């Protein structure tokens, strides 16, 4: 089971996803849509390679067309990622 926390700010949103009972803050990424319409994302905190937060931030920013901060702190399992992205 997972814990979701969403913080809505004036021009952006922050999404936190972590394992219930083991809430840690190990990585954070920022995703946004540029003026030309391209979706950009970068890692702010945590590993630069294999950062689940960065990939999720890019997808959510593209979908919502706004600046998104994502902190996804769950084991990188193939089975859980589609579930997280869906919710």
Short mmCIF file of N, CA and C in Angstrom, two decimals:
data_model
loop_
_atom_site.label_atom_id
_atom_site.label_comp_id
_atom_site.label_asym_id
_atom_site.label_seq_id
_atom_site.Cartn_x
_atom_site.Cartn_y
_atom_site.Cartn_z
N UNK A 1 0.84 -1.18 0.00
CA UNK A 1 0.00 0.00 0.00
C UNK A 1 0.88 1.23 0.00
N UNK A 2 0.34 2.30 -0.55
CA UNK A 2 1.12 3.52 -0.73
C UNK A 2 0.42 4.71 -0.09
N UNK A 3 1.21 5.71 0.24
CA UNK A 3 0.71 6.99 0.74
C UNK A 3 0.87 8.01 -0.37
N UNK A 4 -0.18 8.76 -0.63
CA UNK A 4 -0.16 9.84 -1.62
C UNK A 4 -0.40 11.15 -0.89
N UNK A 5 0.39 12.15 -1.20
CA UNK A 5 0.17 13.49 -0.65
C UNK A 5 0.26 14.46 -1.82
N UNK A 6 -0.71 15.35 -1.90
CA UNK A 6 -0.74 16.32 -2.99
C UNK A 6 -0.84 17.71 -2.40
N UNK A 7 0.07 18.58 -2.81
CA UNK A 7 0.09 19.96 -2.35
C UNK A 7 -0.14 20.85 -3.56
N UNK A 8 -1.28 21.53 -3.59
CA UNK A 8 -1.59 22.45 -4.68
C UNK A 8 -1.08 23.83 -4.31
N UNK A 9 -0.29 24.40 -5.20
CA UNK A 9 0.25 25.75 -5.00
C UNK A 9 -0.31 26.65 -6.09
N UNK A 10 0.03 27.92 -6.06
CA UNK A 10 -0.54 28.88 -7.00
C UNK A 10 -0.36 28.46 -8.46
N UNK A 11 0.86 28.17 -8.86
CA UNK A 11 1.14 27.85 -10.26
C UNK A 11 1.72 26.46 -10.47
N UNK A 12 1.68 25.62 -9.44
CA UNK A 12 2.26 24.29 -9.57
C UNK A 12 1.61 23.34 -8.56
N UNK A 13 1.97 22.08 -8.68
CA UNK A 13 1.47 21.05 -7.78
C UNK A 13 2.63 20.13 -7.41
N UNK A 14 2.65 19.69 -6.16
CA UNK A 14 3.64 18.72 -5.72
C UNK A 14 2.93 17.42 -5.37
N UNK A 15 3.46 16.31 -5.87
CA UNK A 15 2.90 14.99 -5.61
C UNK A 15 3.96 14.15 -4.90
N UNK A 16 3.58 13.59 -3.77
CA UNK A 16 4.46 12.69 -3.02
C UNK A 16 3.84 11.31 -3.04
N UNK A 17 4.64 10.29 -3.35
CA UNK A 17 4.20 8.90 -3.29
C UNK A 17 5.25 8.13 -2.51
N UNK A 18 4.81 7.40 -1.49
CA UNK A 18 5.73 6.61 -0.69
C UNK A 18 5.04 5.38 -0.14
N UNK A 19 5.84 4.46 0.36
CA UNK A 19 5.28 3.25 0.96
C UNK A 19 4.64 3.61 2.29
N UNK A 20 3.44 3.11 2.52
CA UNK A 20 2.76 3.37 3.78
C UNK A 20 3.59 2.78 4.92
N UNK A 21 3.81 3.58 5.96
CA UNK A 21 4.59 3.14 7.10
C UNK A 21 6.09 3.34 6.94
N UNK A 22 6.53 3.73 5.76
CA UNK A 22 7.95 3.97 5.51
C UNK A 22 8.10 5.22 4.64
N UNK A 23 7.59 6.33 5.15
CA UNK A 23 7.62 7.57 4.37
C UNK A 23 9.01 8.19 4.43
N UNK A 24 9.67 8.23 3.29
CA UNK A 24 10.99 8.83 3.16
C UNK A 24 10.95 9.83 2.01
N UNK A 25 11.93 10.71 1.97
CA UNK A 25 12.00 11.73 0.93
C UNK A 25 13.39 11.64 0.32
N UNK A 26 13.56 10.72 -0.63
CA UNK A 26 14.88 10.45 -1.19
C UNK A 26 15.11 11.04 -2.57
N UNK A 27 14.05 11.36 -3.28
CA UNK A 27 14.23 11.95 -4.60
C UNK A 27 13.10 12.91 -4.92
N UNK A 28 13.40 13.88 -5.77
CA UNK A 28 12.39 14.84 -6.22
C UNK A 28 12.75 15.29 -7.62
N UNK A 29 11.74 15.48 -8.43
CA UNK A 29 11.95 15.94 -9.80
C UNK A 29 10.92 17.02 -10.13
N UNK A 30 11.23 17.79 -11.15
CA UNK A 30 10.36 18.85 -11.63
C UNK A 30 10.06 18.60 -13.09
N UNK A 31 8.78 18.66 -13.45
CA UNK A 31 8.37 18.54 -14.84
C UNK A 31 7.56 19.76 -15.24
N UNK A 32 7.72 20.20 -16.48
CA UNK A 32 6.98 21.37 -16.96
C UNK A 32 6.89 21.33 -18.48
N UNK A 33 5.98 22.12 -18.99
CA UNK A 33 5.81 22.25 -20.44
C UNK A 33 6.42 23.59 -20.84
N UNK A 34 7.30 23.57 -21.84
CA UNK A 34 7.97 24.80 -22.29
C UNK A 34 7.02 25.63 -23.14
N UNK A 35 7.45 26.85 -23.44
CA UNK A 35 6.65 27.75 -24.27
C UNK A 35 6.42 27.17 -25.67
N UNK A 36 7.35 26.33 -26.13
CA UNK A 36 7.21 25.72 -27.46
C UNK A 36 6.35 24.45 -27.43
N UNK A 37 5.92 24.04 -26.22
CA UNK A 37 5.06 22.87 -26.10
C UNK A 37 5.78 21.58 -25.77
N UNK A 38 7.11 21.62 -25.68
CA UNK A 38 7.87 20.43 -25.30
C UNK A 38 7.75 20.19 -23.80
N UNK A 39 7.74 18.93 -23.40
CA UNK A 39 7.70 18.60 -21.98
C UNK A 39 9.12 18.36 -21.50
N UNK A 40 9.49 19.03 -20.43
CA UNK A 40 10.84 18.94 -19.87
C UNK A 40 10.76 18.43 -18.44
N UNK A 41 11.79 17.72 -18.00
CA UNK A 41 11.85 17.25 -16.62
C UNK A 41 13.30 17.15 -16.19
N UNK A 42 13.53 17.40 -14.92
CA UNK A 42 14.87 17.29 -14.36
C UNK A 42 14.79 16.79 -12.92
N UNK A 43 15.85 16.12 -12.50
CA UNK A 43 15.94 15.65 -11.13
C UNK A 43 16.52 16.75 -10.26
N UNK A 44 15.85 17.05 -9.16
CA UNK A 44 16.32 18.07 -8.22
C UNK A 44 17.08 17.42 -7.06
N UNK A 45 16.59 16.28 -6.61
CA UNK A 45 17.17 15.59 -5.46
C UNK A 45 17.18 14.09 -5.74
N UNK A 46 18.30 13.44 -5.47
CA UNK A 46 18.37 12.00 -5.65
C UNK A 46 19.24 11.60 -6.82
N UNK A 47 19.21 10.32 -7.19
CA UNK A 47 20.07 9.82 -8.27
C UNK A 47 19.66 10.39 -9.63
N UNK A 48 20.65 10.68 -10.45
CA UNK A 48 20.36 11.23 -11.77
C UNK A 48 19.91 10.15 -12.75
N UNK A 49 20.39 8.93 -12.57
CA UNK A 49 20.01 7.84 -13.45
C UNK A 49 18.96 6.97 -12.78
N UNK A 50 17.95 6.61 -13.53
CA UNK A 50 16.93 5.71 -13.02
C UNK A 50 15.96 6.37 -12.05
N UNK A 51 15.83 7.67 -12.12
CA UNK A 51 14.95 8.39 -11.20
C UNK A 51 13.50 8.23 -11.63
N UNK A 52 12.74 7.50 -10.85
CA UNK A 52 11.32 7.29 -11.15
C UNK A 52 10.55 8.61 -11.08
N UNK A 53 10.95 9.49 -10.18
CA UNK A 53 10.26 10.77 -10.01
C UNK A 53 10.32 11.61 -11.28
N UNK A 54 11.46 11.61 -11.95
CA UNK A 54 11.62 12.42 -13.16
C UNK A 54 10.69 11.94 -14.27
N UNK A 55 10.63 10.65 -14.47
CA UNK A 55 9.76 10.11 -15.52
C UNK A 55 8.29 10.39 -15.21
N UNK A 56 7.91 10.25 -13.95
CA UNK A 56 6.53 10.51 -13.56
C UNK A 56 6.20 12.00 -13.65
N UNK A 57 7.14 12.87 -13.27
CA UNK A 57 6.93 14.32 -13.36
C UNK A 57 6.70 14.75 -14.80
N UNK A 58 7.45 14.17 -15.71
CA UNK A 58 7.30 14.51 -17.13
C UNK A 58 5.93 14.10 -17.65
N UNK A 59 5.48 12.91 -17.30
CA UNK A 59 4.17 12.43 -17.76
C UNK A 59 3.02 13.26 -17.19
N UNK A 60 3.09 13.56 -15.91
CA UNK A 60 2.01 14.32 -15.27
C UNK A 60 1.99 15.76 -15.78
N UNK A 61 3.16 16.37 -15.96
CA UNK A 61 3.23 17.74 -16.49
C UNK A 61 2.62 17.81 -17.88
N UNK A 62 2.90 16.82 -18.69
CA UNK A 62 2.35 16.79 -20.05
C UNK A 62 0.83 16.65 -20.00
N UNK A 63 0.35 15.80 -19.11
CA UNK A 63 -1.09 15.57 -18.99
C UNK A 63 -1.83 16.79 -18.45
N UNK A 64 -1.26 17.45 -17.43
CA UNK A 64 -1.94 18.57 -16.78
C UNK A 64 -1.57 19.93 -17.34
N UNK A 65 -0.51 19.98 -18.16
CA UNK A 65 -0.05 21.23 -18.76
C UNK A 65 0.29 22.28 -17.70
N UNK A 66 0.99 21.83 -16.65
CA UNK A 66 1.43 22.75 -15.61
C UNK A 66 2.71 22.23 -14.97
N UNK A 67 3.33 23.06 -14.15
CA UNK A 67 4.56 22.68 -13.46
C UNK A 67 4.23 21.70 -12.34
N UNK A 68 4.96 20.58 -12.32
CA UNK A 68 4.70 19.51 -11.37
C UNK A 68 6.00 19.09 -10.68
N UNK A 69 5.96 19.04 -9.36
CA UNK A 69 7.05 18.47 -8.56
C UNK A 69 6.60 17.08 -8.15
N UNK A 70 7.48 16.09 -8.29
CA UNK A 70 7.13 14.72 -7.92
C UNK A 70 8.24 14.13 -7.05
N UNK A 71 7.81 13.50 -5.96
CA UNK A 71 8.71 12.74 -5.11
C UNK A 71 8.13 11.33 -5.01
N UNK A 72 8.70 10.42 -5.77
CA UNK A 72 8.21 9.04 -5.82
C UNK A 72 9.23 8.15 -5.12
N UNK A 73 8.89 7.72 -3.92
CA UNK A 73 9.84 7.01 -3.06
C UNK A 73 9.39 5.58 -2.81
N UNK A 74 9.29 4.81 -3.88
CA UNK A 74 8.91 3.41 -3.78
C UNK A 74 9.92 2.58 -4.56
N UNK A 75 10.06 1.31 -4.23
CA UNK A 75 10.97 0.46 -5.00
C UNK A 75 10.56 0.42 -6.47
N UNK A 76 11.52 0.46 -7.36
CA UNK A 76 11.24 0.47 -8.80
C UNK A 76 10.87 -0.93 -9.26
N UNK A 77 9.62 -1.27 -9.13
CA UNK A 77 9.13 -2.58 -9.55
C UNK A 77 8.26 -2.39 -10.79
N UNK A 78 8.34 -3.29 -11.69
CA UNK A 78 7.56 -3.20 -12.91
C UNK A 78 6.06 -3.33 -12.64
N UNK A 79 5.70 -4.06 -11.61
CA UNK A 79 4.29 -4.29 -11.33
C UNK A 79 3.62 -3.10 -10.65
N UNK A 80 4.34 -2.36 -9.82
CA UNK A 80 3.72 -1.27 -9.07
C UNK A 80 3.70 0.04 -9.85
N UNK A 81 4.62 0.25 -10.76
CA UNK A 81 4.68 1.53 -11.46
C UNK A 81 3.41 1.85 -12.26
N UNK A 82 2.87 0.92 -13.04
CA UNK A 82 1.62 1.25 -13.75
C UNK A 82 0.49 1.61 -12.79
N UNK A 83 0.44 0.97 -11.64
CA UNK A 83 -0.58 1.28 -10.64
C UNK A 83 -0.40 2.71 -10.13
N UNK A 84 0.82 3.11 -9.84
CA UNK A 84 1.11 4.45 -9.34
C UNK A 84 0.75 5.49 -10.39
N UNK A 85 1.13 5.27 -11.64
CA UNK A 85 0.84 6.23 -12.71
C UNK A 85 -0.66 6.39 -12.93
N UNK A 86 -1.40 5.32 -12.73
CA UNK A 86 -2.84 5.35 -12.95
C UNK A 86 -3.54 6.22 -11.91
N UNK A 87 -3.03 6.20 -10.69
CA UNK A 87 -3.66 6.94 -9.60
C UNK A 87 -3.02 8.29 -9.48
#
